[in-house]
CSV table of C-alpha atoms and ligand atoms in Angstrom, one decimal:
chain,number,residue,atom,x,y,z
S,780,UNK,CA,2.2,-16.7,18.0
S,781,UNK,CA,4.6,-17.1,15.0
S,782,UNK,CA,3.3,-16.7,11.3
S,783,UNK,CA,4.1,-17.3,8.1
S,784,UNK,CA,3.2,-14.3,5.1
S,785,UNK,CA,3.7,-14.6,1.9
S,786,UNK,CA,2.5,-11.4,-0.8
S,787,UNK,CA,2.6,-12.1,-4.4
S,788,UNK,CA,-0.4,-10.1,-5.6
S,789,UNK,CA,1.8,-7.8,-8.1
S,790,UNK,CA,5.4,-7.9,-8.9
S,791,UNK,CA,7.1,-8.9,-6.1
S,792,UNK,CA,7.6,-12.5,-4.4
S,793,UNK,CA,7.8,-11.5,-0.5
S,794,UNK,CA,8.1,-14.0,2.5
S,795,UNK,CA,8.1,-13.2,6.3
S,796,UNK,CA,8.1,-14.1,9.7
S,797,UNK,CA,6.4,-11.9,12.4
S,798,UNK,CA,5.8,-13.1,15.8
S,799,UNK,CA,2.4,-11.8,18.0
S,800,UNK,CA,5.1,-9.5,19.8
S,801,UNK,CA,5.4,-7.3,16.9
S,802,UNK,CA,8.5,-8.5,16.1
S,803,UNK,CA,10.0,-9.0,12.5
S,804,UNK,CA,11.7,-12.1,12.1
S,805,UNK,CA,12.4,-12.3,8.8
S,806,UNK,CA,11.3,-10.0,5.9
S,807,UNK,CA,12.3,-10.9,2.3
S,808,UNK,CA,11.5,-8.8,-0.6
S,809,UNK,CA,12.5,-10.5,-4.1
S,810,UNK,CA,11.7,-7.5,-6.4
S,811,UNK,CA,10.9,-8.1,-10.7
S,812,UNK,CA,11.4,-4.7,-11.5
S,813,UNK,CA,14.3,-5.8,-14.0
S,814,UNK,CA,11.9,-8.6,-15.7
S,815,UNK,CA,9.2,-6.0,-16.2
S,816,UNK,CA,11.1,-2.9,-17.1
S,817,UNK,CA,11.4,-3.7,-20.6
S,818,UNK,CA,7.5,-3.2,-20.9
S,819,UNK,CA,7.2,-0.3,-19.2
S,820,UNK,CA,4.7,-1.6,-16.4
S,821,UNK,CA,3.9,-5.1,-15.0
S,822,UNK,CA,3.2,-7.8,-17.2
S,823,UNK,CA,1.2,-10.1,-15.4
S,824,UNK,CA,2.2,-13.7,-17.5
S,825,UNK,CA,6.2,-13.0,-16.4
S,826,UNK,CA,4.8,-11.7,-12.6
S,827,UNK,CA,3.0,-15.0,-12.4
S,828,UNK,CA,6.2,-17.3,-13.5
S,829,UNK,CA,8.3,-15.3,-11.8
S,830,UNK,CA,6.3,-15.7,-8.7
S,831,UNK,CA,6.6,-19.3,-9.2
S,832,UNK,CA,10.5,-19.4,-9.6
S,833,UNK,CA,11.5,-17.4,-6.7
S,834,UNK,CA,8.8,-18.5,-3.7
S,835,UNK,CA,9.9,-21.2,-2.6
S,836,UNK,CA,13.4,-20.1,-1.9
S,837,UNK,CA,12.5,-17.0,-0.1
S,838,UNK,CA,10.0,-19.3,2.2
S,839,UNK,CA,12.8,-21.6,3.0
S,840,UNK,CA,15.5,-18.3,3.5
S,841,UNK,CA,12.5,-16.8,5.6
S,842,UNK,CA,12.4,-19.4,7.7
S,843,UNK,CA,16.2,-19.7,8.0
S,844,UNK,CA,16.3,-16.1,8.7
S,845,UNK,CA,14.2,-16.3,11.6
S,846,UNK,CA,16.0,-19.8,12.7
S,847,UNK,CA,13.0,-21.5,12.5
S,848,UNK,CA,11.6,-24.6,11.3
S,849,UNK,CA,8.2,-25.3,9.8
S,850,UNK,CA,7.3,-26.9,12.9
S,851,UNK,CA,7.6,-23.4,14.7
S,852,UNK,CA,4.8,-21.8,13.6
S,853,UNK,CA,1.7,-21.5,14.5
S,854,UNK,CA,-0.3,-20.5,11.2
S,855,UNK,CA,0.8,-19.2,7.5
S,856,UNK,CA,-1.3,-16.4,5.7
S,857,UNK,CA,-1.0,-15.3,2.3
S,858,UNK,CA,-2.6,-12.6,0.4
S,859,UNK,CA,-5.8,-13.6,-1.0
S,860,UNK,CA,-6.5,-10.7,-3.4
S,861,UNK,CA,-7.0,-8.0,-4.6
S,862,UNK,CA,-4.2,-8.3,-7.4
S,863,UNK,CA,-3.1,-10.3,-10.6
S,864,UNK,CA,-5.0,-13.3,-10.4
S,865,UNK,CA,-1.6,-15.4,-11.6
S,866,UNK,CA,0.4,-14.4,-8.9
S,867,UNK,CA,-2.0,-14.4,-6.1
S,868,UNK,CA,-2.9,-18.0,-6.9
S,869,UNK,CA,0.9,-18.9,-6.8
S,870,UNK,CA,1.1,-17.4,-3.2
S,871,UNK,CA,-2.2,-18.7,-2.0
S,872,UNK,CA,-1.1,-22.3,-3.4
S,873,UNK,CA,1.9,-22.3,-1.4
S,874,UNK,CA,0.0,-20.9,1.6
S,875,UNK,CA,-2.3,-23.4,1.7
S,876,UNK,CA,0.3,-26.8,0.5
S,877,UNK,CA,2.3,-25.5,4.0
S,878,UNK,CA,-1.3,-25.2,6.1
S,879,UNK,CA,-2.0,-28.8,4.7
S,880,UNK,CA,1.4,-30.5,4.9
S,881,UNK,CA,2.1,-29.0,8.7
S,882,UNK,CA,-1.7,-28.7,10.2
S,883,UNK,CA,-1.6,-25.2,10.6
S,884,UNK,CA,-4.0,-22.3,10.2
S,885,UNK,CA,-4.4,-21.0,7.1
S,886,UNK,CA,-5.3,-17.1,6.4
S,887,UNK,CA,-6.5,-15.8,3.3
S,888,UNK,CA,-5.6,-11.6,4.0
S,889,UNK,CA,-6.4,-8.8,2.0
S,890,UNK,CA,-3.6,-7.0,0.3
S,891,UNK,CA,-5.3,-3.7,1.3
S,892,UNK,CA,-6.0,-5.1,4.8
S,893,UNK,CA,-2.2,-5.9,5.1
S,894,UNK,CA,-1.1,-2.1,4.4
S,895,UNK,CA,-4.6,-1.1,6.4
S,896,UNK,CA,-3.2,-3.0,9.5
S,897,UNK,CA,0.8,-2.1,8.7
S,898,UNK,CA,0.5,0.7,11.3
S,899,UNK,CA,-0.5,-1.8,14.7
S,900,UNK,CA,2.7,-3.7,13.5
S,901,UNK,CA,5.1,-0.8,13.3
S,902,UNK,CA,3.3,2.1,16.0
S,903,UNK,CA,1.4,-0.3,18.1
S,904,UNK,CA,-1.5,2.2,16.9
S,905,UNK,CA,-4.7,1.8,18.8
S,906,UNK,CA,-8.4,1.5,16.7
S,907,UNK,CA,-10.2,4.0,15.7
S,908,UNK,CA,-7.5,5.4,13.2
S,909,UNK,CA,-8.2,7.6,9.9
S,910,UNK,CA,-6.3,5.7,7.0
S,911,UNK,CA,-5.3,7.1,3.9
S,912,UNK,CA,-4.5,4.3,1.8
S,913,UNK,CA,-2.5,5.4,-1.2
S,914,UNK,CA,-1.1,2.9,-3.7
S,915,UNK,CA,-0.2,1.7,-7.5
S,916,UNK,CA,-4.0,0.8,-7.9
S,917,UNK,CA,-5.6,2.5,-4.8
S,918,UNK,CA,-6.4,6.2,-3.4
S,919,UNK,CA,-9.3,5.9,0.0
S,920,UNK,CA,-9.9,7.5,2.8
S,921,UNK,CA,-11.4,5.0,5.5
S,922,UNK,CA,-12.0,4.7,9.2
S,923,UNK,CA,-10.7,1.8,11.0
S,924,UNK,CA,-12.5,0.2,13.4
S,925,UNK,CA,-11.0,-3.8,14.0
S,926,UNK,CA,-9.8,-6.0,11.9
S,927,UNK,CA,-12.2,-6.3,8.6
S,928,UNK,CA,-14.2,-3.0,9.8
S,929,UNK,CA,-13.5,-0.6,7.6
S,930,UNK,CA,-15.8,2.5,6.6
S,931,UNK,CA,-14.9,4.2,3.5
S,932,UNK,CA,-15.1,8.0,3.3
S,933,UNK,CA,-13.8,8.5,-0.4
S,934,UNK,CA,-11.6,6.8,-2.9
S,935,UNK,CA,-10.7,8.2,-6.3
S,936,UNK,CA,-13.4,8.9,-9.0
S,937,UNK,CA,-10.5,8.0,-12.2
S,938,UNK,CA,-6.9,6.9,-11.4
S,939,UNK,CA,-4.9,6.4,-8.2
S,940,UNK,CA,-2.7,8.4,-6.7
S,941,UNK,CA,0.4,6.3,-7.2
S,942,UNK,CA,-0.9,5.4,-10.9
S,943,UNK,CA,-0.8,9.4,-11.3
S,944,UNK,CA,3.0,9.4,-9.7
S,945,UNK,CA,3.9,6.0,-12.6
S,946,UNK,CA,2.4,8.2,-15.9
S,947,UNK,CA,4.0,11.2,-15.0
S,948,UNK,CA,6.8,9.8,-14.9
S,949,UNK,CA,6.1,7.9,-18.1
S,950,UNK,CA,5.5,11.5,-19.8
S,951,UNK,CA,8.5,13.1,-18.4
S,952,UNK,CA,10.6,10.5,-19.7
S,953,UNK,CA,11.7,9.5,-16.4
S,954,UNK,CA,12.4,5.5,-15.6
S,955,UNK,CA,10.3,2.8,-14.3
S,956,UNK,CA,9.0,2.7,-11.8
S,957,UNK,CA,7.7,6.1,-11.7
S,958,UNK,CA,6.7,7.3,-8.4
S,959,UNK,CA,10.3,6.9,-6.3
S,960,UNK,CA,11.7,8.6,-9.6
S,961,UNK,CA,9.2,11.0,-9.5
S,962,UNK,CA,10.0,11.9,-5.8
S,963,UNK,CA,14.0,11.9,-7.1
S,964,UNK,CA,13.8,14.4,-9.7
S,965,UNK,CA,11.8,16.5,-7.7
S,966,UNK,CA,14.2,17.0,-5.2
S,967,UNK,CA,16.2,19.6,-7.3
S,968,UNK,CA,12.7,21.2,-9.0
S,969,UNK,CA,11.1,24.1,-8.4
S,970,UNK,CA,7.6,23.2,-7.2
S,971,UNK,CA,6.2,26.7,-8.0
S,972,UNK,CA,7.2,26.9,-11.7
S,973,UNK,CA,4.1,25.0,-13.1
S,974,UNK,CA,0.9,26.0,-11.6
S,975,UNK,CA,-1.0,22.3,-12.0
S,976,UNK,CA,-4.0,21.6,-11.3
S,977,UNK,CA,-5.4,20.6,-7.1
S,978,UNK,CA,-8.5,18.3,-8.5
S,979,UNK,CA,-11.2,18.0,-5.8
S,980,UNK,CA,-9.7,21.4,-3.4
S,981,UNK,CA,-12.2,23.0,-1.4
S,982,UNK,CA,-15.1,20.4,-2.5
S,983,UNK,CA,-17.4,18.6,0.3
S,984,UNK,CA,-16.5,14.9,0.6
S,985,UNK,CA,-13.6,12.7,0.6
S,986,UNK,CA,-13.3,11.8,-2.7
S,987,UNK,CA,-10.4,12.1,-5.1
S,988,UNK,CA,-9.6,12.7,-8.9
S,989,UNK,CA,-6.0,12.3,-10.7
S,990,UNK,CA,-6.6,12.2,-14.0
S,991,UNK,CA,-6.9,16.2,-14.9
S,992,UNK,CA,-3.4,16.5,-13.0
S,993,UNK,CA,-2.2,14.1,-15.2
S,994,UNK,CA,-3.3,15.4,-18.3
S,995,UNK,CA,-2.6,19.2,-17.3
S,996,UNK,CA,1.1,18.0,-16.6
S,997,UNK,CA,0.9,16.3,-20.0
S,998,UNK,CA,-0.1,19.3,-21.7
S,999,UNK,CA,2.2,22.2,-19.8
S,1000,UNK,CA,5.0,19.8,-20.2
S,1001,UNK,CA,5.0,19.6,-23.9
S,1002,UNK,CA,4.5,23.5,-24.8
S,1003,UNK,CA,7.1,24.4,-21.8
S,1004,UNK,CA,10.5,25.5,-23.2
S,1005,UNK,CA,12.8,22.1,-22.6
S,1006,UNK,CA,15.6,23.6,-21.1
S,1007,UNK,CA,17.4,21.7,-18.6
S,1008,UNK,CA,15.3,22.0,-15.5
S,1009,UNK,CA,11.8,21.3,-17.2
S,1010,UNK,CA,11.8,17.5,-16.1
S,1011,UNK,CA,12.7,18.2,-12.2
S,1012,UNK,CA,10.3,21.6,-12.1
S,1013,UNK,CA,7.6,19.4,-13.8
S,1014,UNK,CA,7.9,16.9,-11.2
S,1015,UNK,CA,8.3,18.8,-8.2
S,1016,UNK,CA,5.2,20.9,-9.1
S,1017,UNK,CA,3.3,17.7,-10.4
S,1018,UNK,CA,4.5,16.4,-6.5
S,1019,UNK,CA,3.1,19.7,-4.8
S,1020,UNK,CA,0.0,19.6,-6.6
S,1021,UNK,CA,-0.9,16.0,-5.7
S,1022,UNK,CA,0.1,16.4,-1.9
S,1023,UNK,CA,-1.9,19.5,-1.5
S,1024,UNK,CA,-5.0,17.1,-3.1
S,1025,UNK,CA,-4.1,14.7,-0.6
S,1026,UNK,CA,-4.0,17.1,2.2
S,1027,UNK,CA,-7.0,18.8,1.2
S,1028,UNK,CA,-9.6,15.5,1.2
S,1029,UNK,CA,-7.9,14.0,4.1
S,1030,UNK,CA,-8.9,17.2,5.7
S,1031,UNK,CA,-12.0,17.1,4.9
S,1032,UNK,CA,-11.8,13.0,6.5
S,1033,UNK,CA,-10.4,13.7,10.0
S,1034,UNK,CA,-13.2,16.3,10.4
S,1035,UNK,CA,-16.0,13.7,9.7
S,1036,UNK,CA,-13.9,10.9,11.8
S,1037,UNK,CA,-14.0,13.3,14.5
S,1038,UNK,CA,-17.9,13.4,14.5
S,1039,UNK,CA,-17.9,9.7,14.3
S,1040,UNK,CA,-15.1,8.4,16.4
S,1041,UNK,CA,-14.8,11.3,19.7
S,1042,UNK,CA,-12.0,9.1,21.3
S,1043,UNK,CA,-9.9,8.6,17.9
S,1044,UNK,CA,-6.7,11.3,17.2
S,1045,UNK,CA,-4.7,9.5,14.5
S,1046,UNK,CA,-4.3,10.0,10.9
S,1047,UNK,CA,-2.0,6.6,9.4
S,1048,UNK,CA,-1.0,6.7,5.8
S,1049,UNK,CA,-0.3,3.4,4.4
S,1050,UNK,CA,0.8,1.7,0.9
S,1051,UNK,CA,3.6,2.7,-1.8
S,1052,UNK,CA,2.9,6.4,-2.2
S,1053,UNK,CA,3.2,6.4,1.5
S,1054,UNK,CA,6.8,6.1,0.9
S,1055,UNK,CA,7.5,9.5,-0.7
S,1056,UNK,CA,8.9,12.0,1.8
S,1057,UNK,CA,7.3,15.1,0.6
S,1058,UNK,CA,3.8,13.7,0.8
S,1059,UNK,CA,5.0,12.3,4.6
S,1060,UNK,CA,5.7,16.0,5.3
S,1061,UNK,CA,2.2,17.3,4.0
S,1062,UNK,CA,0.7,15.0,6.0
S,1063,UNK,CA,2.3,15.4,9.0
S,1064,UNK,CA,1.9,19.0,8.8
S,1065,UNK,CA,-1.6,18.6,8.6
S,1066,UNK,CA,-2.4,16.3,11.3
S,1067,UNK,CA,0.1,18.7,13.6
S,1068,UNK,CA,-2.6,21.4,12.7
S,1069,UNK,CA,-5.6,19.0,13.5
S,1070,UNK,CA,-4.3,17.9,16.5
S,1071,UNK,CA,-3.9,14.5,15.5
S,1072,UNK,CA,-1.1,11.7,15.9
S,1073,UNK,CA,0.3,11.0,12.7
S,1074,UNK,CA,1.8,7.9,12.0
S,1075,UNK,CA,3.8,6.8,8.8
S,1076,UNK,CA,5.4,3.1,8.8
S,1077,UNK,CA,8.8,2.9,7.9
S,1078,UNK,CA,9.1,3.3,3.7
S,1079,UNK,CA,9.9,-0.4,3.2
S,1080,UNK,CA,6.7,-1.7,5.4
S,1081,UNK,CA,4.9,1.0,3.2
S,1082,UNK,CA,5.6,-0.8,0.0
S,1083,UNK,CA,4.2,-4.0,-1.1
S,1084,UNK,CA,6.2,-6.8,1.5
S,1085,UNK,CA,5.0,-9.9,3.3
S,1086,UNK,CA,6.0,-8.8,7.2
S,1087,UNK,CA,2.1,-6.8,6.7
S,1088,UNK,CA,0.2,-9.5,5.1
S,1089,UNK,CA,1.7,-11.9,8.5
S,1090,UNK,CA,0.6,-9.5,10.8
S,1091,UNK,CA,-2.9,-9.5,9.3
S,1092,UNK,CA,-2.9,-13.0,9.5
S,1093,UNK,CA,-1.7,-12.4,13.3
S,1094,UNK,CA,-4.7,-10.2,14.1
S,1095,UNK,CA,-6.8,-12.8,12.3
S,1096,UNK,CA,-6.1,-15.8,13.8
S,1097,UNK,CA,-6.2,-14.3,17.4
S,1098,UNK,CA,-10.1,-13.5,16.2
S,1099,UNK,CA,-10.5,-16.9,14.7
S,1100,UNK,CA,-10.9,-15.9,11.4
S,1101,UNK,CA,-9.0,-18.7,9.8
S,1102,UNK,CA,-9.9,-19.7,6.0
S,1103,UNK,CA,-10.3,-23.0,4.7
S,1104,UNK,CA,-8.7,-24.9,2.0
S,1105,UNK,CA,-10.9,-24.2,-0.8
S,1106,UNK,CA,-10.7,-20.5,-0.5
S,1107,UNK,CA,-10.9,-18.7,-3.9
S,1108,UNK,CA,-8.6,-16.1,-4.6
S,1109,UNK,CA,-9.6,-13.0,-4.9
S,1110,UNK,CA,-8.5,-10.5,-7.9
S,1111,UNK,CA,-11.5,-7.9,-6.9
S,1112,UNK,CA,-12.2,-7.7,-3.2
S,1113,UNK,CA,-12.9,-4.8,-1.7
S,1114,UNK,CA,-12.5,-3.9,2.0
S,1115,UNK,CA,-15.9,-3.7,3.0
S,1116,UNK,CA,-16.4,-7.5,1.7
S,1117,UNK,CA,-14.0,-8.7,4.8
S,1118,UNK,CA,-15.3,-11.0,7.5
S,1119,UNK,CA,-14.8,-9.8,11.3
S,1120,UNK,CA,-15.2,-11.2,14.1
S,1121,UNK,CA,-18.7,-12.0,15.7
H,1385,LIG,O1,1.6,-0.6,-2.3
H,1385,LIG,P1,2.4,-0.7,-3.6
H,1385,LIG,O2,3.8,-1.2,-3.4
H,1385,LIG,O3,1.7,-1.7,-4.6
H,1385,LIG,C1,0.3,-1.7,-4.8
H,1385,LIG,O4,-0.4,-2.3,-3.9
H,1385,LIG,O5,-0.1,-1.0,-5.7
H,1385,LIG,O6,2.3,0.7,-4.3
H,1385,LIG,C2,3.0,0.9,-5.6
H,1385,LIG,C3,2.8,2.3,-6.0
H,1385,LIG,C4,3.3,2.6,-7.4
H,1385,LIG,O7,2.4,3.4,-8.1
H,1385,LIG,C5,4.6,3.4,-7.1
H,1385,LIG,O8,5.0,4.2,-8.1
H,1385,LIG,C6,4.2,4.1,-5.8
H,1385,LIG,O9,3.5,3.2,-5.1
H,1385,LIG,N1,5.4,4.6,-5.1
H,1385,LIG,C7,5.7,5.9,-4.9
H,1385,LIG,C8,6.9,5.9,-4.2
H,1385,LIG,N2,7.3,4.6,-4.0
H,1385,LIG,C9,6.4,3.8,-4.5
H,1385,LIG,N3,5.1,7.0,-5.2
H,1385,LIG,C10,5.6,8.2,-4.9
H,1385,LIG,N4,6.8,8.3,-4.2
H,1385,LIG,C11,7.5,7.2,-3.9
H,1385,LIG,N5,8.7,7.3,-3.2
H,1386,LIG,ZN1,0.3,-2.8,-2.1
């Protein structure tokens, strides 16, 4: 089985070919970082145009990538939400002109479901697993159970984790986008010179809160003496602080997963935070000392890309859960909203 995926839900145009083996035929990333930089953050009008410039080119590269011709495949997916309504309908369009032109399967995928399901692509990681999904718009804890079966232990109460990672950096002066230069500057700070805030520690539940972190680094950072190591301390400290959050709630997960799921022994951490190394480390540590299989997908399958939302239009289509023509895109849709199999 050979699919299509194309991911357009923020800023960047992505097309990929992934066959049922687990193999990546093609995987093309066009990032807009330069068109939104300017602005600070992503401004959905240019995401959507931009979407439409550059997606057609990458489908027809994809496919050249992978030596393939439309005819080859056996289905195209696209993501279906959540995300900027502009840019998913651009994706979805194209998704569904190819499914009509070339009589193939079409998949509607959740974005979250694409990082959710990243793991099976890269690990061959079996269900049950303990995700902690951490990205530009999302912090949860959830068990996984199959394709669209997805119990949610926690999410955040105020911002996400990797929103947390983009204002610091924003406050520190540091460029867009925030959370890779975050994890950069930290790299020669001293994590123990600012004593921030670990919101949620040693509190019942799963949930999570980033927005006293965010305004305790605000505040500590603007009466600390400026000298030349303020920036790097501040984010290496703002960078301990939010992976000792992480590691405390996703404690607090695997414990409760445990009771649920007696045959499941693996923590996976998916989306763009994902990516940072220090938070990788944390984790791994943690799962080490639960006993538990810890599985991180390579950084650039961690980040938003099209190789995940094909593979969870693989592991739909091999349930039947194919979508019609006149699906509406999604920009709210959360992951206990998905349809599984019967
Ligand atoms: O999954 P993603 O690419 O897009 C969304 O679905 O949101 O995640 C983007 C988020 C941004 O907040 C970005 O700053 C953060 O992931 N991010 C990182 C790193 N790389 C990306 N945060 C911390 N360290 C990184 N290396
Ligand atoms: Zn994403």
């Amino acid at each position: 089985m050979i699919i299509l995926g194309i991911e357009t839900s923020c800023d960047e145009t992505a097309a990929a070919i992934v066959r049922d083996d687990r193999s990546i035929l093609s995987n093309l990333v066009n990032s807009q970082l330069d068109e939104h930089r300017p602005y600070g953050g992503v401004v959905p009008e240019i995401a959507a145009r931009s979407h439409l410039d550059h997606i057609d080119g990458l489908v027809d590269r994809a496919l050249r990538d992978a030596n393939m011709e439309f005819d080859d495949l056996d289905g195209v997916a696209a993501t279906g939400g959540p995300g900027l309504i502009g840019g998913v309908l651009v994706g979805m369009m194209t998704a569904k002109a190819i499914a009509l032109v070339h009589t193939l399967p079409l998949m509607a995928v959740n974005h979250l479901e694409g990082h959710a399901l990243t793991a099976r692509l890269t690990d061959a990681v079996e269900f049950p697993y303990l995700l902690l999904l951490v990205s530009g718009g999302h912090c949860q804890l959830l068990s996984v159970t199959g394709p669209g079966a997805y119990v949610r232990y926690g999410t955040t109460l105020d911002d996400a984790v990797g929103e947390a990672f983009d204002k610091t950096a924003k406050l520190l002066g540091l460029p867009y986008p925030g959370g890779p230069a975050v994890e950069q500057a930290a790299r020669s700070g001293n994590p123990n010179r600012f004593d921030f805030p670990r919101p949620m520690r040693g509190r019942p539940g799963c949930d999570f809160s980033f927005s006293g972190l965010k305004t305790a680094v605000a505040r500590t950072f603007r009466a600390a003496t400026q000298d030349e190591n303020v920036v790097a301390d501040a984010a290496a400290s703002f960078q301990t602080a939010a992976g000792e959050a992480l590691v405390d709630r996703t404690r607090n997960a695997i414990e409760r997963f445990r009771a649920e799921n007696p045959n499941g022994d693996t923590l996976v951490v998916a989306g763009g935070v994902a990516a940072n190394a220090h938070l990788r480390t944390v984790l791994g540590n943690l799962a080490t000392d639960e006993e538990f299989r810890f599985v991180a997908p390579p950084p650039a399958l961690c980040t938003d890309n099209a190789a995940m939302i094909a593979w969870a239009g693989i592991e739909r289509l091999r349930l039947g859960l194919t979508d019609t023509l006149d699906f509406a895109p999604r920009p709210r849709w959360p992951l206990n909203e998905l349809r599984v199999a019967s």
